[in-house]
Amino acid sequence: MDDNMKLAQAKATFATLCRALDKEEWSYQKDEEKLSVKAGAQGEDLPIDLGFQVDAKRMLVKLYSPIPFTIPEDNRLDIAIAVTAINDILANGCFDFDLSDGSLLFRIINSFLGSQLGEEVFVYMLYTACQMVDTYNDLLLMLSKKVITL
């Protein structure tokens, strides 16, 4: 598939993503040039930042949610172990932990190579990310502050 075809498919995917968010009455900011969307939600304890990125080159839609705190250097090993355990039980998506700077995010990815993703896929990605982040961010924060242990 040439680059023009990939870009056309990526733009169609982006339009479907935006339609899905509109139908869900979700507030968001879109960048049509970068094929990206920024949104947010309020979890039970912490805010949830969300970003969708349509990657024309790799034919992927990525949803990422950076966790709004940095893990202190002296507790990064425990967080790495916890993230590994959490990721082992997740059916879709995963947490990414950068040991070098203590940053943490949740991501979920779908491919649109040779297919068209329906609005339902984006709604699923959105609510799955919100649920997973809301379920684990406060536990990871308490672990990072040594309020709880592994």
PDB file of C-alpha atoms in Angstrom:
ATOM      1  CA  MET A   1       0.000   0.000   0.000  1.00  0.00           C
ATOM      2  CA  ASP A   2       1.493   3.356  -0.978  1.00  0.00           C
ATOM      3  CA  ASP A   3       1.725   6.356   1.357  1.00  0.00           C
ATOM      4  CA  ASN A   4      -1.219   8.193  -0.223  1.00  0.00           C
ATOM      5  CA  MET A   5      -3.499   5.207   0.326  1.00  0.00           C
ATOM      6  CA  LYS A   6      -2.272   4.858   3.903  1.00  0.00           C
ATOM      7  CA  LEU A   7      -2.933   8.533   4.572  1.00  0.00           C
ATOM      8  CA  ALA A   8      -6.422   8.323   3.081  1.00  0.00           C
ATOM      9  CA  GLN A   9      -7.243   5.319   5.250  1.00  0.00           C
ATOM     10  CA  ALA A  10      -5.769   7.074   8.300  1.00  0.00           C
ATOM     11  CA  LYS A  11      -7.921  10.164   7.660  1.00  0.00           C
ATOM     12  CA  ALA A  12     -11.032   7.991   7.320  1.00  0.00           C
ATOM     13  CA  THR A  13     -10.128   6.266  10.588  1.00  0.00           C
ATOM     14  CA  PHE A  14      -9.644   9.640  12.273  1.00  0.00           C
ATOM     15  CA  ALA A  15     -13.077  10.786  11.056  1.00  0.00           C
ATOM     16  CA  THR A  16     -14.652   7.629  12.509  1.00  0.00           C
ATOM     17  CA  LEU A  17     -12.865   8.242  15.805  1.00  0.00           C
ATOM     18  CA  CYS A  18     -14.226  11.800  15.989  1.00  0.00           C
ATOM     19  CA  ARG A  19     -17.752  10.617  15.116  1.00  0.00           C
ATOM     20  CA  ALA A  20     -17.566   8.061  17.914  1.00  0.00           C
ATOM     21  CA  LEU A  21     -16.491  10.693  20.435  1.00  0.00           C
ATOM     22  CA  ASP A  22     -19.227  13.035  19.225  1.00  0.00           C
ATOM     23  CA  LYS A  23     -21.874  10.323  19.629  1.00  0.00           C
ATOM     24  CA  GLU A  24     -20.636   9.700  23.161  1.00  0.00           C
ATOM     25  CA  GLU A  25     -20.871  13.477  23.743  1.00  0.00           C
ATOM     26  CA  TRP A  26     -17.247  13.478  24.831  1.00  0.00           C
ATOM     27  CA  SER A  27     -15.408  16.820  25.028  1.00  0.00           C
ATOM     28  CA  TYR A  28     -12.133  16.756  23.136  1.00  0.00           C
ATOM     29  CA  GLN A  29      -9.664  18.812  21.137  1.00  0.00           C
ATOM     30  CA  LYS A  30      -8.634  17.494  17.757  1.00  0.00           C
ATOM     31  CA  ASP A  31      -5.680  18.232  15.529  1.00  0.00           C
ATOM     32  CA  GLU A  32      -6.659  17.166  12.026  1.00  0.00           C
ATOM     33  CA  GLU A  33      -3.169  17.746  10.665  1.00  0.00           C
ATOM     34  CA  LYS A  34      -1.567  15.445  13.243  1.00  0.00           C
ATOM     35  CA  LEU A  35      -4.585  13.104  13.312  1.00  0.00           C
ATOM     36  CA  SER A  36      -4.671  13.364  17.090  1.00  0.00           C
ATOM     37  CA  VAL A  37      -7.239  13.940  19.796  1.00  0.00           C
ATOM     38  CA  LYS A  38      -6.791  15.073  23.404  1.00  0.00           C
ATOM     39  CA  ALA A  39      -9.485  14.446  25.997  1.00  0.00           C
ATOM     40  CA  GLY A  40      -9.859  13.860  29.686  1.00  0.00           C
ATOM     41  CA  ALA A  41     -12.066  12.460  32.399  1.00  0.00           C
ATOM     42  CA  GLN A  42     -12.264  12.605  36.147  1.00  0.00           C
ATOM     43  CA  GLY A  43     -11.595   9.304  37.836  1.00  0.00           C
ATOM     44  CA  GLU A  44     -12.680   8.429  41.356  1.00  0.00           C
ATOM     45  CA  ASP A  45      -9.467   9.848  42.787  1.00  0.00           C
ATOM     46  CA  LEU A  46      -7.283  11.303  40.037  1.00  0.00           C
ATOM     47  CA  PRO A  47      -7.853  13.012  36.691  1.00  0.00           C
ATOM     48  CA  ILE A  48      -7.423  10.897  33.556  1.00  0.00           C
ATOM     49  CA  ASP A  49      -5.721  12.480  30.555  1.00  0.00           C
ATOM     50  CA  LEU A  50      -6.317  10.718  27.248  1.00  0.00           C
ATOM     51  CA  GLY A  51      -4.789  11.036  23.812  1.00  0.00           C
ATOM     52  CA  PHE A  52      -5.627   9.260  20.577  1.00  0.00           C
ATOM     53  CA  GLN A  53      -3.094   9.212  17.745  1.00  0.00           C
ATOM     54  CA  VAL A  54      -3.793   7.809  14.286  1.00  0.00           C
ATOM     55  CA  ASP A  55      -0.474   6.623  12.848  1.00  0.00           C
ATOM     56  CA  ALA A  56      -0.755   6.537   9.052  1.00  0.00           C
ATOM     57  CA  LYS A  57       2.704   5.074   8.526  1.00  0.00           C
ATOM     58  CA  ARG A  58       2.163   2.066  10.791  1.00  0.00           C
ATOM     59  CA  MET A  59      -1.633   1.894  10.263  1.00  0.00           C
ATOM     60  CA  LEU A  60      -2.350   2.032  13.986  1.00  0.00           C
ATOM     61  CA  VAL A  61      -4.646   3.892  16.337  1.00  0.00           C
ATOM     62  CA  LYS A  62      -2.994   4.472  19.692  1.00  0.00           C
ATOM     63  CA  LEU A  63      -4.717   5.624  22.841  1.00  0.00           C
ATOM     64  CA  TYR A  64      -2.437   6.662  25.651  1.00  0.00           C
ATOM     65  CA  SER A  65      -3.088   7.983  29.134  1.00  0.00           C
ATOM     66  CA  PRO A  66      -0.133   9.416  31.034  1.00  0.00           C
ATOM     67  CA  ILE A  67      -0.407   8.851  34.770  1.00  0.00           C
ATOM     68  CA  PRO A  68      -0.240  12.260  36.505  1.00  0.00           C
ATOM     69  CA  PHE A  69       2.632  11.576  38.886  1.00  0.00           C
ATOM     70  CA  THR A  70       6.269  10.527  38.671  1.00  0.00           C
ATOM     71  CA  ILE A  71       7.613   7.558  40.594  1.00  0.00           C
ATOM     72  CA  PRO A  72      10.386   8.488  43.035  1.00  0.00           C
ATOM     73  CA  GLU A  73      13.717   6.909  42.182  1.00  0.00           C
ATOM     74  CA  ASP A  74      13.898   4.946  45.433  1.00  0.00           C
ATOM     75  CA  ASN A  75      10.644   3.088  44.687  1.00  0.00           C
ATOM     76  CA  ARG A  76      10.899   2.366  40.970  1.00  0.00           C
ATOM     77  CA  LEU A  77      11.728  -1.315  41.367  1.00  0.00           C
ATOM     78  CA  ASP A  78       8.506  -1.964  43.306  1.00  0.00           C
ATOM     79  CA  ILE A  79       6.501  -0.098  40.651  1.00  0.00           C
ATOM     80  CA  ALA A  80       8.201  -2.095  37.883  1.00  0.00           C
ATOM     81  CA  ILE A  81       7.200  -5.312  39.637  1.00  0.00           C
ATOM     82  CA  ALA A  82       3.629  -4.061  40.195  1.00  0.00           C
ATOM     83  CA  VAL A  83       3.265  -2.958  36.554  1.00  0.00           C
ATOM     84  CA  THR A  84       4.469  -6.359  35.377  1.00  0.00           C
ATOM     85  CA  ALA A  85       1.888  -8.085  37.591  1.00  0.00           C
ATOM     86  CA  ILE A  86      -0.911  -5.750  36.456  1.00  0.00           C
ATOM     87  CA  ASN A  87      -0.039  -6.177  32.777  1.00  0.00           C
ATOM     88  CA  ASP A  88      -0.115  -9.942  33.204  1.00  0.00           C
ATOM     89  CA  ILE A  89      -3.833  -9.848  34.056  1.00  0.00           C
ATOM     90  CA  LEU A  90      -5.010  -7.208  31.570  1.00  0.00           C
ATOM     91  CA  ALA A  91      -6.848  -8.515  28.509  1.00  0.00           C
ATOM     92  CA  ASN A  92      -6.348  -5.332  26.451  1.00  0.00           C
ATOM     93  CA  GLY A  93      -3.889  -2.509  26.856  1.00  0.00           C
ATOM     94  CA  CYS A  94      -0.917  -2.240  29.151  1.00  0.00           C
ATOM     95  CA  PHE A  95       0.943   0.090  31.456  1.00  0.00           C
ATOM     96  CA  ASP A  96       4.337   1.338  30.279  1.00  0.00           C
ATOM     97  CA  PHE A  97       6.830   2.324  32.961  1.00  0.00           C
ATOM     98  CA  ASP A  98      10.044   4.195  32.165  1.00  0.00           C
ATOM     99  CA  LEU A  99      12.535   3.159  34.819  1.00  0.00           C
ATOM    100  CA  SER A 100      14.921   5.960  33.841  1.00  0.00           C
ATOM    101  CA  ASP A 101      12.596   8.887  34.601  1.00  0.00           C
ATOM    102  CA  GLY A 102       9.758   7.354  36.624  1.00  0.00           C
ATOM    103  CA  SER A 103       7.018   8.136  34.102  1.00  0.00           C
ATOM    104  CA  LEU A 104       4.071   5.817  33.717  1.00  0.00           C
ATOM    105  CA  LEU A 105       1.287   5.592  31.141  1.00  0.00           C
ATOM    106  CA  PHE A 106      -1.467   3.315  29.989  1.00  0.00           C
ATOM    107  CA  ARG A 107      -1.806   2.513  26.293  1.00  0.00           C
ATOM    108  CA  ILE A 108      -4.089   0.517  24.070  1.00  0.00           C
ATOM    109  CA  ILE A 109      -3.526   0.038  20.327  1.00  0.00           C
ATOM    110  CA  ASN A 110      -5.550  -1.242  17.379  1.00  0.00           C
ATOM    111  CA  SER A 111      -4.513  -1.748  13.777  1.00  0.00           C
ATOM    112  CA  PHE A 112      -6.559  -0.620  10.794  1.00  0.00           C
ATOM    113  CA  LEU A 113      -4.310  -2.322   8.247  1.00  0.00           C
ATOM    114  CA  GLY A 114      -6.602  -3.843   5.640  1.00  0.00           C
ATOM    115  CA  SER A 115      -9.698  -3.030   7.665  1.00  0.00           C
ATOM    116  CA  GLN A 116     -12.019  -0.276   8.757  1.00  0.00           C
ATOM    117  CA  LEU A 117     -12.501   0.207  12.465  1.00  0.00           C
ATOM    118  CA  GLY A 118     -16.050   0.930  13.548  1.00  0.00           C
ATOM    119  CA  GLU A 119     -17.068   3.549  16.067  1.00  0.00           C
ATOM    120  CA  GLU A 120     -17.580   0.811  18.650  1.00  0.00           C
ATOM    121  CA  VAL A 121     -13.838   0.072  18.654  1.00  0.00           C
ATOM    122  CA  PHE A 122     -13.012   3.622  19.694  1.00  0.00           C
ATOM    123  CA  VAL A 123     -15.692   3.661  22.369  1.00  0.00           C
ATOM    124  CA  TYR A 124     -14.296   0.374  23.688  1.00  0.00           C
ATOM    125  CA  MET A 125     -10.752   1.761  23.697  1.00  0.00           C
ATOM    126  CA  LEU A 126     -11.868   4.928  25.475  1.00  0.00           C
ATOM    127  CA  TYR A 127     -13.838   3.266  28.256  1.00  0.00           C
ATOM    128  CA  THR A 128     -11.328   0.447  28.697  1.00  0.00           C
ATOM    129  CA  ALA A 129      -8.538   2.971  29.168  1.00  0.00           C
ATOM    130  CA  CYS A 130     -10.601   4.994  31.648  1.00  0.00           C
ATOM    131  CA  GLN A 131     -11.529   1.900  33.618  1.00  0.00           C
ATOM    132  CA  MET A 132      -7.986   0.504  33.750  1.00  0.00           C
ATOM    133  CA  VAL A 133      -6.385   3.833  34.652  1.00  0.00           C
ATOM    134  CA  ASP A 134      -9.015   4.552  37.317  1.00  0.00           C
ATOM    135  CA  THR A 135      -8.646   1.045  38.744  1.00  0.00           C
ATOM    136  CA  TYR A 136      -4.870   1.144  39.097  1.00  0.00           C
ATOM    137  CA  ASN A 137      -3.641   4.746  39.273  1.00  0.00           C
ATOM    138  CA  ASP A 138      -4.470   5.261  42.953  1.00  0.00           C
ATOM    139  CA  LEU A 139      -2.918   1.903  43.884  1.00  0.00           C
ATOM    140  CA  LEU A 140       0.240   2.787  41.971  1.00  0.00           C
ATOM    141  CA  LEU A 141       0.321   6.212  43.626  1.00  0.00           C
ATOM    142  CA  MET A 142      -0.011   4.688  47.099  1.00  0.00           C
ATOM    143  CA  LEU A 143       2.700   2.161  46.267  1.00  0.00           C
ATOM    144  CA  SER A 144       4.980   4.909  44.936  1.00  0.00           C
ATOM    145  CA  LYS A 145       4.518   6.859  48.191  1.00  0.00           C
ATOM    146  CA  LYS A 146       5.042   3.687  50.240  1.00  0.00           C
ATOM    147  CA  VAL A 147       1.584   3.925  51.782  1.00  0.00           C
ATOM    148  CA  ILE A 148       1.098   0.293  50.714  1.00  0.00           C
ATOM    149  CA  THR A 149       3.600  -2.431  49.861  1.00  0.00           C
ATOM    150  CA  LEU A 150       3.745  -5.042  47.132  1.00  0.00           C
TER     151      LEU A 150
END
